[in-house]
Tab-separated table of C-alpha atoms in Angstrom:
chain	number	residue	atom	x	y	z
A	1	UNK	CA	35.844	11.742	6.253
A	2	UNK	CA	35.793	9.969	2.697
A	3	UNK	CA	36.011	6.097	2.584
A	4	UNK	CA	38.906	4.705	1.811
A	5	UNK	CA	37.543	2.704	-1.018
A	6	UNK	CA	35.241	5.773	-2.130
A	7	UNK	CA	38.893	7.561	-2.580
A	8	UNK	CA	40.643	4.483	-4.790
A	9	UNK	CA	37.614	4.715	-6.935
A	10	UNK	CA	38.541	7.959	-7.688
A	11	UNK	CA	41.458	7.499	-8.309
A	12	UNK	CA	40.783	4.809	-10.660
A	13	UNK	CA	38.639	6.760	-12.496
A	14	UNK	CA	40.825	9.848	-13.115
A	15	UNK	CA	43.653	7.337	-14.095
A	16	UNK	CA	41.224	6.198	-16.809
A	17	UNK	CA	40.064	9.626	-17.462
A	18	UNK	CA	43.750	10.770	-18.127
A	19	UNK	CA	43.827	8.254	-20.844
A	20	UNK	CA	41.019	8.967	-22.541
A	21	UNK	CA	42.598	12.821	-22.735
A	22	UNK	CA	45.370	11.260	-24.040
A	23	UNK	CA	42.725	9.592	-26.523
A	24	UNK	CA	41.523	12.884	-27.529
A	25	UNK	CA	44.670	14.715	-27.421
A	26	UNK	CA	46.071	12.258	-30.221
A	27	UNK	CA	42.947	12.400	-32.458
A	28	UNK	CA	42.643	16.046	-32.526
A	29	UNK	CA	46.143	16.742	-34.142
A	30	UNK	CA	46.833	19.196	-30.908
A	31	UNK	CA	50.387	17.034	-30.493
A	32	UNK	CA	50.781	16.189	-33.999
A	33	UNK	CA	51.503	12.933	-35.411
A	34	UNK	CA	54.701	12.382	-34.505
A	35	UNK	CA	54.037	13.011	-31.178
A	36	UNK	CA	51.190	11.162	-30.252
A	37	UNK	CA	50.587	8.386	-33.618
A	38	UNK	CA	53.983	7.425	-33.410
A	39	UNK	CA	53.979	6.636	-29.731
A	40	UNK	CA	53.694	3.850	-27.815
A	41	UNK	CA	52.724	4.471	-23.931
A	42	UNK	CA	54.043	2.533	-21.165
A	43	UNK	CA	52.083	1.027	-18.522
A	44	UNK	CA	53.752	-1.675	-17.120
A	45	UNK	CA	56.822	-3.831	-18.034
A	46	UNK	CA	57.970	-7.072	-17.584
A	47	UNK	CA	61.535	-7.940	-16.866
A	48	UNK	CA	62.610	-11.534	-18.050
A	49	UNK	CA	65.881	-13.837	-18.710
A	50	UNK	CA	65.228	-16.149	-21.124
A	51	UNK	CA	67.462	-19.444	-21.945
A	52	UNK	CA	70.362	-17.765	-23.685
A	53	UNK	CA	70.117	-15.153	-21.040
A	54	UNK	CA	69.071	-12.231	-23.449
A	55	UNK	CA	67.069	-9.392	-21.455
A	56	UNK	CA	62.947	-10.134	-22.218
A	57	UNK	CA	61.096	-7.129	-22.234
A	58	UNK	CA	56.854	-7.854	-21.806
A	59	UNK	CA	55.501	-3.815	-22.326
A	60	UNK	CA	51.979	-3.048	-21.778
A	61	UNK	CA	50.392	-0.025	-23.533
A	62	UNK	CA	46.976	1.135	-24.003
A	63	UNK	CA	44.932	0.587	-27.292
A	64	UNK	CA	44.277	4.280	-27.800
A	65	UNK	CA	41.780	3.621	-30.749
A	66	UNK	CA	39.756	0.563	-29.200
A	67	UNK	CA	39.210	2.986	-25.724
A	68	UNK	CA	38.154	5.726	-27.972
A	69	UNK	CA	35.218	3.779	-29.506
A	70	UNK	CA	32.656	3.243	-26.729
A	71	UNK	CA	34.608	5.763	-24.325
A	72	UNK	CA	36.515	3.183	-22.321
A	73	UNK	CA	37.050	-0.260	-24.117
A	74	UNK	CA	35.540	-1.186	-27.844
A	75	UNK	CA	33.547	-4.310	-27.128
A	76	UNK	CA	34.726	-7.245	-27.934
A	77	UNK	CA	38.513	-5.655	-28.475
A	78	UNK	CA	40.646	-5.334	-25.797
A	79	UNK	CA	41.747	-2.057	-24.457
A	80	UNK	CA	45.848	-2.947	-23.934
A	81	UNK	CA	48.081	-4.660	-25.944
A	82	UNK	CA	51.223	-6.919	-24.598
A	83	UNK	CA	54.579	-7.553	-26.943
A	84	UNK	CA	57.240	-8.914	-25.766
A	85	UNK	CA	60.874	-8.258	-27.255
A	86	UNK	CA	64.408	-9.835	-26.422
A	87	UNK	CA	68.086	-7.945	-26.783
A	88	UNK	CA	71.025	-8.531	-25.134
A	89	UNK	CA	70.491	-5.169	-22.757
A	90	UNK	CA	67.416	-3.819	-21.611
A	91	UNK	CA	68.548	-0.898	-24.632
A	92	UNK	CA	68.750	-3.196	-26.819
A	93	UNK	CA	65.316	-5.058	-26.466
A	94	UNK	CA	63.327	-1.383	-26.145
A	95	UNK	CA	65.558	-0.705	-29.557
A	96	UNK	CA	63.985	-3.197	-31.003
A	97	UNK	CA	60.707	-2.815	-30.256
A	98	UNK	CA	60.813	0.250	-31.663
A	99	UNK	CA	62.457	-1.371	-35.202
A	100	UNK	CA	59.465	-3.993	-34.587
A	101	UNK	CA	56.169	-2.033	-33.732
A	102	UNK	CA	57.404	1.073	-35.603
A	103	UNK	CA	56.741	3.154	-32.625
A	104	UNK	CA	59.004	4.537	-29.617
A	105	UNK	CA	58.116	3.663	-26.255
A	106	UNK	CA	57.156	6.540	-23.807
A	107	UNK	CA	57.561	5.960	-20.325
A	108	UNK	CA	56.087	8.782	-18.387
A	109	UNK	CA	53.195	6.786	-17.800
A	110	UNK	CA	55.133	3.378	-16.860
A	111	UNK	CA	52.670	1.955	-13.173
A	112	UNK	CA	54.470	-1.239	-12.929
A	113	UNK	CA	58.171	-3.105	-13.079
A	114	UNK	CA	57.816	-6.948	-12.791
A	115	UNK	CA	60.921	-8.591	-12.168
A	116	UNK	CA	60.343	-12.687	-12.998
A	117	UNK	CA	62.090	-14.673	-10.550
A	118	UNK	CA	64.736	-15.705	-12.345
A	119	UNK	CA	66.210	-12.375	-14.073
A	120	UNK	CA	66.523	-10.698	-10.237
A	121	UNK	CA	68.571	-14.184	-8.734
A	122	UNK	CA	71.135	-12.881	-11.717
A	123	UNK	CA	71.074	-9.466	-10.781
A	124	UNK	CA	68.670	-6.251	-11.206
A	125	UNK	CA	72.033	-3.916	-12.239
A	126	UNK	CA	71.737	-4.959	-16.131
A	127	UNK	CA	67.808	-4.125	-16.143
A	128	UNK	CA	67.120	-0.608	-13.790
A	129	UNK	CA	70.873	0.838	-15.623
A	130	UNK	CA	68.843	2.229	-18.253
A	131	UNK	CA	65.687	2.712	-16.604
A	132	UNK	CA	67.313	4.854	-13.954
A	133	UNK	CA	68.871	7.330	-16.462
A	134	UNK	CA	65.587	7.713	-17.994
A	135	UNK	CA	64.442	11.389	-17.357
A	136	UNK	CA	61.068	10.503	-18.154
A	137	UNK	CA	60.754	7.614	-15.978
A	138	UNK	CA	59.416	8.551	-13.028
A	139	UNK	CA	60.493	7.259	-9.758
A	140	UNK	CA	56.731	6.841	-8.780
A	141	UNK	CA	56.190	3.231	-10.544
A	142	UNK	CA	55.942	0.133	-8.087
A	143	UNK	CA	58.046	-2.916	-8.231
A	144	UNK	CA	57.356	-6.440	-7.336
A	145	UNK	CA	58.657	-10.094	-8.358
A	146	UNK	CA	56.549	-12.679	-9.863
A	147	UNK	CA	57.400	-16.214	-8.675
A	148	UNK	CA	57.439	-16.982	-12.095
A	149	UNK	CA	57.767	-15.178	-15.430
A	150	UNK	CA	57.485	-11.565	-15.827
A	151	UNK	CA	55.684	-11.752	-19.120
A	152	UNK	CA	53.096	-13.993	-17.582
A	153	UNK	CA	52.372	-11.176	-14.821
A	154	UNK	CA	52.249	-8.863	-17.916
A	155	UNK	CA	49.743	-10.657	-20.103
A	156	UNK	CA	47.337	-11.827	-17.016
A	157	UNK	CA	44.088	-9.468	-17.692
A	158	UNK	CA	41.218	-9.988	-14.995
A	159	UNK	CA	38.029	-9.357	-16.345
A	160	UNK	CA	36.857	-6.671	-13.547
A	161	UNK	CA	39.921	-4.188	-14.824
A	162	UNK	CA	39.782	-1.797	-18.214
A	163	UNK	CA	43.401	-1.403	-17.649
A	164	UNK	CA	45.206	-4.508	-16.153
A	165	UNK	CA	48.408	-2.674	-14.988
A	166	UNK	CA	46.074	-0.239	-13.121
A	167	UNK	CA	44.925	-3.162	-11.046
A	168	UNK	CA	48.404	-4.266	-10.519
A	169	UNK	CA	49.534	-0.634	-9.249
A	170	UNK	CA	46.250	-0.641	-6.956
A	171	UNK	CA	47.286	-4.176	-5.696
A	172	UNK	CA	51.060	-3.063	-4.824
A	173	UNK	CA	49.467	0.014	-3.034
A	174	UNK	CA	47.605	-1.496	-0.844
A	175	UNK	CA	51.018	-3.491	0.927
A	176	UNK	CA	51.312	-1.052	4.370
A	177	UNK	CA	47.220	-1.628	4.376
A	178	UNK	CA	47.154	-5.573	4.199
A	179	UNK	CA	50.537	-5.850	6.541
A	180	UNK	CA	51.338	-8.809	4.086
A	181	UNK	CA	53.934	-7.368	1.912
A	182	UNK	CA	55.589	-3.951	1.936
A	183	UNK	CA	54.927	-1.216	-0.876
A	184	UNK	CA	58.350	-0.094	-2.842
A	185	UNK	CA	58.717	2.730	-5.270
A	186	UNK	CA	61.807	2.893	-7.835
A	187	UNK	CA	62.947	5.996	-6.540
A	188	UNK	CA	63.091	4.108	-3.187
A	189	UNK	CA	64.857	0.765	-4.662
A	190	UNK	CA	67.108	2.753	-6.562
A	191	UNK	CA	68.361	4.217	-3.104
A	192	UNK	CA	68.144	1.462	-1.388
A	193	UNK	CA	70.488	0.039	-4.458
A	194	UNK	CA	72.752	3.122	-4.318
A	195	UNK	CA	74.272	1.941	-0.719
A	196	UNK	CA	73.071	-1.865	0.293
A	197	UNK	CA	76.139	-2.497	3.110
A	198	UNK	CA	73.691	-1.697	6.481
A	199	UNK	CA	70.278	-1.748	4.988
A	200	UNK	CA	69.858	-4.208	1.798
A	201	UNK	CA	66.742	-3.763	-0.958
A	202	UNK	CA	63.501	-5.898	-0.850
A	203	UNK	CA	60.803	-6.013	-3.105
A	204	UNK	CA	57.159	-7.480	-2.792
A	205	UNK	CA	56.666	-10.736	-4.507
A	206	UNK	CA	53.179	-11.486	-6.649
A	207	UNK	CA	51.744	-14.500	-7.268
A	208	UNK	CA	49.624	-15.348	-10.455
A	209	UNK	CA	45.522	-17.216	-10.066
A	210	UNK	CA	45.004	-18.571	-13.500
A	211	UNK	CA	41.045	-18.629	-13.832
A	212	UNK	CA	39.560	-20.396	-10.695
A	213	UNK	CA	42.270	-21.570	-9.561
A	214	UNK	CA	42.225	-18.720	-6.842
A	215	UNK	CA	39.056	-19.793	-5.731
A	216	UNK	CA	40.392	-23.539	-5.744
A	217	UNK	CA	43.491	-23.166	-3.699
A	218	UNK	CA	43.145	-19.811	-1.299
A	219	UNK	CA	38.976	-20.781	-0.881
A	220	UNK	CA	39.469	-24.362	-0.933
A	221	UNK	CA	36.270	-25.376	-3.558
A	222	UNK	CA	36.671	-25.210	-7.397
A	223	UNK	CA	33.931	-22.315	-8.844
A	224	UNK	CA	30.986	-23.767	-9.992
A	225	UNK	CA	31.155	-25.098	-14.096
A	226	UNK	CA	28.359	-23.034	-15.391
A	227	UNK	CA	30.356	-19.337	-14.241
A	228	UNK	CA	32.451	-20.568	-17.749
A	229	UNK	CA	34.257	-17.172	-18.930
A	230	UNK	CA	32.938	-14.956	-15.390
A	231	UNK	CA	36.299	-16.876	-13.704
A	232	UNK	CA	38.959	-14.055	-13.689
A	233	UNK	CA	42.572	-14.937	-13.169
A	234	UNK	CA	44.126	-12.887	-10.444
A	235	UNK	CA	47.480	-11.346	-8.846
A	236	UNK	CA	47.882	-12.156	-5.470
A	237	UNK	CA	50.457	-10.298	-3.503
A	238	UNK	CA	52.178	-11.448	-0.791
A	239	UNK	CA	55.673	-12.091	0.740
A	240	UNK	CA	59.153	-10.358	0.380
A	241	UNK	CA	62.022	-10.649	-2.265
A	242	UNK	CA	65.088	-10.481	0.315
A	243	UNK	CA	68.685	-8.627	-2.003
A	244	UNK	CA	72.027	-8.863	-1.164
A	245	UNK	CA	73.109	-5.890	-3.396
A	246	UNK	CA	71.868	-6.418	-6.763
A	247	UNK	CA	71.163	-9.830	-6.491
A	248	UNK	CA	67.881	-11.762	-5.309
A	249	UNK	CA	69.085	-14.418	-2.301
A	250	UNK	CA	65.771	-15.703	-0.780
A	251	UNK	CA	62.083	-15.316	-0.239
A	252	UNK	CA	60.083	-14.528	2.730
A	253	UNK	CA	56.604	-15.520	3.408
A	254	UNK	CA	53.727	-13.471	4.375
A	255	UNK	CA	54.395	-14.252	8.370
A	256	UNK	CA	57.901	-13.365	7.951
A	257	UNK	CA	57.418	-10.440	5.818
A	258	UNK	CA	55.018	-9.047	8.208
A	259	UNK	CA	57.663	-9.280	10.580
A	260	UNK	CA	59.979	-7.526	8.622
A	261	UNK	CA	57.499	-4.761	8.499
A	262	UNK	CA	56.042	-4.796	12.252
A	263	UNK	CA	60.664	-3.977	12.684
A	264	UNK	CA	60.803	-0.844	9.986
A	265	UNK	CA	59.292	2.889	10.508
A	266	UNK	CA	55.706	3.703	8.837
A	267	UNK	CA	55.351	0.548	6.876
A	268	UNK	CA	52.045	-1.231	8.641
A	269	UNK	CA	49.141	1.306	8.701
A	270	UNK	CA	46.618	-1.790	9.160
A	271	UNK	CA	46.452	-5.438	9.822
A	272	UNK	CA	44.762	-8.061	11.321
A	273	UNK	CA	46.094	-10.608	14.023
A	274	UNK	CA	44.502	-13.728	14.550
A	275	UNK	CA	44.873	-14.823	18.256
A	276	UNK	CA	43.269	-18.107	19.521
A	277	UNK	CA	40.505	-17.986	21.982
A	278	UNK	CA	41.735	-18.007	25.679
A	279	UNK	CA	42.171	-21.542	27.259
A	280	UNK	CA	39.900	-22.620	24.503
A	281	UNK	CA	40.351	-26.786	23.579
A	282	UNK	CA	38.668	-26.400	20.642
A	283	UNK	CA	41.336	-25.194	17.773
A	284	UNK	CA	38.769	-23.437	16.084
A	285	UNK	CA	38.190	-20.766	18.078
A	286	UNK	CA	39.496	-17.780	17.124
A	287	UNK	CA	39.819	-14.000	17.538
A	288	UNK	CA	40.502	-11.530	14.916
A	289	UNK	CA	42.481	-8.396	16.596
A	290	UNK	CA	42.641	-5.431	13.715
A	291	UNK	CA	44.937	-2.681	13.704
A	292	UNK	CA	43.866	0.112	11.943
A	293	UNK	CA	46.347	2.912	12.900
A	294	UNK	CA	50.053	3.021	12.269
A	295	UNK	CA	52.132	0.761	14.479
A	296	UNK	CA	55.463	3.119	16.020
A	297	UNK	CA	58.340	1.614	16.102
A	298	UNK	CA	61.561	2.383	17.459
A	299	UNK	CA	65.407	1.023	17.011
A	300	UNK	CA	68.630	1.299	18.771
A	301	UNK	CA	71.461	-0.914	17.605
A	302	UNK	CA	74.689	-0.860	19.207
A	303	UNK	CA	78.599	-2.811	19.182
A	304	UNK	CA	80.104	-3.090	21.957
A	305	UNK	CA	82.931	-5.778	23.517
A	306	UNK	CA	82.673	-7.364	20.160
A	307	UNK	CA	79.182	-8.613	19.846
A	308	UNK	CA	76.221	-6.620	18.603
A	309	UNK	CA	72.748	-6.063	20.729
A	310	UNK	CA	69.928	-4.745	18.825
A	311	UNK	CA	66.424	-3.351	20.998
A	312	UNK	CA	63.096	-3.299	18.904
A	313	UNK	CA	60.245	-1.560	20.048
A	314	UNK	CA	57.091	-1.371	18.830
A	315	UNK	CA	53.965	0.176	19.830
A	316	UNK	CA	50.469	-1.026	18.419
A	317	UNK	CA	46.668	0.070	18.765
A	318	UNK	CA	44.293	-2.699	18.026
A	319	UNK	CA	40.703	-3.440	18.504
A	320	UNK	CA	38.634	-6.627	18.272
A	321	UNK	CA	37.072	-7.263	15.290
A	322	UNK	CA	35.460	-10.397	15.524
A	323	UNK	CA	35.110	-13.925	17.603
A	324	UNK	CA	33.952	-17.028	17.299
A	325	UNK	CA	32.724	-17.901	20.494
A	326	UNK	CA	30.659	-16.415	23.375
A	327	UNK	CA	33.164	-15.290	25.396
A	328	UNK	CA	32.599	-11.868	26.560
A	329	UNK	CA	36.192	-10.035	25.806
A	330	UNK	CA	35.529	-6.750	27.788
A	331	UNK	CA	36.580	-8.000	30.979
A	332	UNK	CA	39.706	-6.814	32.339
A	333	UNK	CA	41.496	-9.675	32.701
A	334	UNK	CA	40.460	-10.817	29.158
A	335	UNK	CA	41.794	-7.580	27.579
A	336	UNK	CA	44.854	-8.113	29.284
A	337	UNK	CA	45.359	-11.653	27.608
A	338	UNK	CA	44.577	-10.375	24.207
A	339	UNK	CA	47.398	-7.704	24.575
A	340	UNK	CA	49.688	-10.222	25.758
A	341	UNK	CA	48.562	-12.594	22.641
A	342	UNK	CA	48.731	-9.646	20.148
A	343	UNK	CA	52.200	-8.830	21.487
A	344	UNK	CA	53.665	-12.513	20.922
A	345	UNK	CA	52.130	-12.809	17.680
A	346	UNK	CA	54.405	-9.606	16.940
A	347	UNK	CA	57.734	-10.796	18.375
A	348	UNK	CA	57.194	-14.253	16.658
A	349	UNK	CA	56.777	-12.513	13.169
A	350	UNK	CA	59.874	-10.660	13.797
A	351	UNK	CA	62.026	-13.206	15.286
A	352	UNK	CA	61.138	-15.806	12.577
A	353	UNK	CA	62.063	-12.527	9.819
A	354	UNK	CA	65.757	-11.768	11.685
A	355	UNK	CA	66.227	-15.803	11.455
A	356	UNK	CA	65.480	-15.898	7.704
A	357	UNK	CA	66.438	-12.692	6.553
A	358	UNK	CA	70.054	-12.361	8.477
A	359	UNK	CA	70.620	-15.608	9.764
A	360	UNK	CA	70.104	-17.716	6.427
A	361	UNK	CA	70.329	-15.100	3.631
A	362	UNK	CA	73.175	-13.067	5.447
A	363	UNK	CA	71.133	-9.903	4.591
A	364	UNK	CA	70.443	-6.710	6.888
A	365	UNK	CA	67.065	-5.764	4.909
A	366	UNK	CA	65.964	-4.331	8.611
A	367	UNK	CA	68.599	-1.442	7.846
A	368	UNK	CA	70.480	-2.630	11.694
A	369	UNK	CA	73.670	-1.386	10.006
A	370	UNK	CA	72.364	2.022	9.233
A	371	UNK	CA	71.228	2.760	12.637
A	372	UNK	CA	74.614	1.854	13.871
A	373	UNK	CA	76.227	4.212	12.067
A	374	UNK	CA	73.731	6.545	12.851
A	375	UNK	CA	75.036	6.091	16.415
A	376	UNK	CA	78.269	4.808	16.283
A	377	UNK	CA	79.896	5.998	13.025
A	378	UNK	CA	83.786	5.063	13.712
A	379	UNK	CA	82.616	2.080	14.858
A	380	UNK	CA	81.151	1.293	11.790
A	381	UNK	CA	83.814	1.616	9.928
A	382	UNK	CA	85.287	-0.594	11.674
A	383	UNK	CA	82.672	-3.825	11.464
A	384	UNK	CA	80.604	-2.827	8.454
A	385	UNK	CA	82.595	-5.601	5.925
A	386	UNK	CA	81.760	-7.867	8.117
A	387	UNK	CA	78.184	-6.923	9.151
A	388	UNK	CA	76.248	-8.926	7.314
A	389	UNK	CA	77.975	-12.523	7.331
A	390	UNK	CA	79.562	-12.454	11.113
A	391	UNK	CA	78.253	-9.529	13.228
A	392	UNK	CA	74.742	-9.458	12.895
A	393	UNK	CA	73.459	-12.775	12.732
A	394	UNK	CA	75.512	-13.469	15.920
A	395	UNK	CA	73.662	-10.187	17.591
A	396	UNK	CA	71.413	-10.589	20.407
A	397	UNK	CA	67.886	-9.224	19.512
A	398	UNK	CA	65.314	-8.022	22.366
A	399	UNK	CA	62.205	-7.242	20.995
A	400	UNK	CA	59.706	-5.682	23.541
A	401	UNK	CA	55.857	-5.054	22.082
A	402	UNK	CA	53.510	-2.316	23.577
A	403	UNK	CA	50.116	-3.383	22.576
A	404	UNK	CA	46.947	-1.795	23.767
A	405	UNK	CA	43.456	-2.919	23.190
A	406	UNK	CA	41.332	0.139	22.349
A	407	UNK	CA	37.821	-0.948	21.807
A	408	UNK	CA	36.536	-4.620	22.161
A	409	UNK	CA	33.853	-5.720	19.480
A	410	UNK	CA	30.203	-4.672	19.789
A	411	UNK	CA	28.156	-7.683	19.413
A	412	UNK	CA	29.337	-9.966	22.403
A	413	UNK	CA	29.572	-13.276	20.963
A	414	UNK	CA	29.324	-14.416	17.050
A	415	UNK	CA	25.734	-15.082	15.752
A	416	UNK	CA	27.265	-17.203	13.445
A	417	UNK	CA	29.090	-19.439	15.418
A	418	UNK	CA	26.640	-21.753	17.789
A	419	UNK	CA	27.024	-22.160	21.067
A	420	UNK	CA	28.985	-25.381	22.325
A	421	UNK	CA	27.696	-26.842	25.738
A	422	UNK	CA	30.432	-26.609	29.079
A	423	UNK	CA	31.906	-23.298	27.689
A	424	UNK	CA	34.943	-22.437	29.598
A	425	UNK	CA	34.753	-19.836	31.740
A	426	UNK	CA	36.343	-16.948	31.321
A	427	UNK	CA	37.629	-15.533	34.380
């Protein structure tokens, strides 16, 4: 079976590969000049509202002539090239980027829509109206918010990446792997967009690492002062961008999120739970629990006498990856307890995601409504107006967690962890 990160590279590589063909394809008059010269290619965009609340448009698209040079990135010259351009529609900015640049904009290619912060708390309706009736946008390009500006997203370039909005996409792909944030396509929004009442849009949310600051913050020590220029800046994704229709109403972190992914069909193919060790007094002992096959999950929603009941199940596979301590897990009775801890970890993540999500931000991004009128259509009919602000966060929500330990660990206690005298027993 090929490695999952032996697959991404290849991946990465054809992406490049493509534009280099593109590269070729341009210089060799096969498309002609207005076809290829006079075009600018799309790889990501940045969605922005600036003071006067004119649409900002940040568009990323290669340098066709510096990638040419040394076959992937002239030295010293960078490989993409970021303009940004204001209008008072998203038609009007790409308008006049064309009357700007002097070339059109070609979108076939587009890997990446950053909303900033600000432009999707307006609405998104303004912004995806055009790109939606674009025939040569395709539906596959991910979308994320920036806590932040758009533009800034746009213009970040780590130093490890030829093409920065390919490192974006392959951040955004890897949501239903890290469990931390979910991974959404614009076909998908789009839908999700088309009919919000029952099951409302969400988008990942991205956070920008100047240079070492990363390191400073997530690592906890500043990088040393002779790496000078090595530092990259970095996206870091994580979170959820809860909608109410077209508008942004809240955020939820990467606990919460999680939660609102452990409740929704094939979006957690892998994750790792940290559990604390069993009647352990010392705080740092820990156990990481990884689940690398998809969780199931199931739903049934129902209205009856007036009040709502919703029943979550999910099913999860885990195995132990790793302990800080000397206690030998394979036991029975120690399996048991890390079931029992992997399964409340679970049902805390979702209950604090249904408290956010539909208790403060009156939104039903766990799609409760549609399954109810999956079941009970005349029924909904009946509640649906009032789904979101009166039924639902009122409903009663059971959550019951199947989790199975698989395999335990290997090595039976940590070789980096020393061993602390009166260790607890674990029986």
């Amino acid at each position: 079976m090929s490695h999952p990160s032996f697959l991404r590279n290849m991946l990465r590589k054809t992406a490049i590969a493509a534009a280099f063909l593109l590269v070729a394809l341009s210089l060799t008059g096969c498309w002609g000049r207005n076809e290829a010269q006079s075009l600018d290619y799309v790889l990501a965009v940045g969605i922005d509202l600036n003071e006067e609340k004119d649409v900002v448009l940040t568009i990323q698209s290669p340098v066709l002539d510096s990638l040419k040079q040394t076959g992937g990135g002239s030295q010293g010259k960078d490989s993409t090239k970021t303009i940004s351009i204001k209008g008072r529609s998203a038609y009007e900015a790409i308008r006049a980027y064309t009357s700007t640049v002097g070339k059109k904009l070609f979108w076939s290619h587009n890997q990446v829509i950053v909303f900033g912060e600000e432009a999707v708390k307006e609405s998104v309706e303004p912004y995806l109206g055009y790109f939606a009736a674009d025939p040569r946008l395709r539906g596959t390009a991910y979308l994320t918010v920036v806590k932040g500006m758009a533009s800034d997203a746009i213009r970040l370039k780590p130093n490890f990446s030829l093409l920065p909005s390919l490192h974006l996409h392959d951040v955004l792909e890897m949501g239903s792997f890290s469990g931390k944030y979910p991974t959404v396509r614009f076909s998908e929004f789009n839908r999700m967009l088309a009919d919000p009442l029952g099951a409302q849009p969400y988008l990942p949310v991205i956070k920008l690492y100047p240079a070492g600051e990363m390191a400073k913050e997530q690592i906890g020590t500043a990088p040393s002062k002779d790496m000078g220029g090595r530092v990259s800046p970095f996206y870091e994704a994580g979170g959820v961008a809860v909608f109410k229709g077209v508008k942004m109403v809240g955020l939820l972190n990467e606990k919460e999120s999680r939660g609102l992914m452990w409740a929704k069909k094939d979006k957690i193919s892998s994750t790792v739970v940290i559990v604390p060790c069993r009647n352990n007094q010392n705080k740092e002992c820990k156990i990481s629990l990884n689940m690398n096959t998809a969780c199931k999950t199931s739903l049934h929603t129902e209205y009856k006498d007036g009040k709502a009941k919703v029943r979550l199940k999910v099913r999860a596979d885990f195995n132990v990856g790793d302990k800080s301590s000397k206690h030998n897990t394979t036991t029975e009775s120690y399996s048991k307890y890390l079931e029992n801890a992997f399964a409340d970890v679970v049902k805390q993540e979702i209950s604090a995601a249904f408290e956010k999500a539909v208790r403060v931000y009156r939104s039903d991004v766990f799609a409760f409504g549609n399954d109810l009128e999956d079941r009970q259509p005349a029924v909904w009919e009946k509640v649906k107006q009032d789904w979101e602000d009166r039924i639902l966060p009122e409903a009663e929500l059971e959550i019951v967690v199947d989790a199975k330990l698989k395999q335990t660990s290997r090595n039976l206690y940590s070789p980096w962890v020393q061993p602390k005298k009166n260790v607890e027993s674990v029986d």
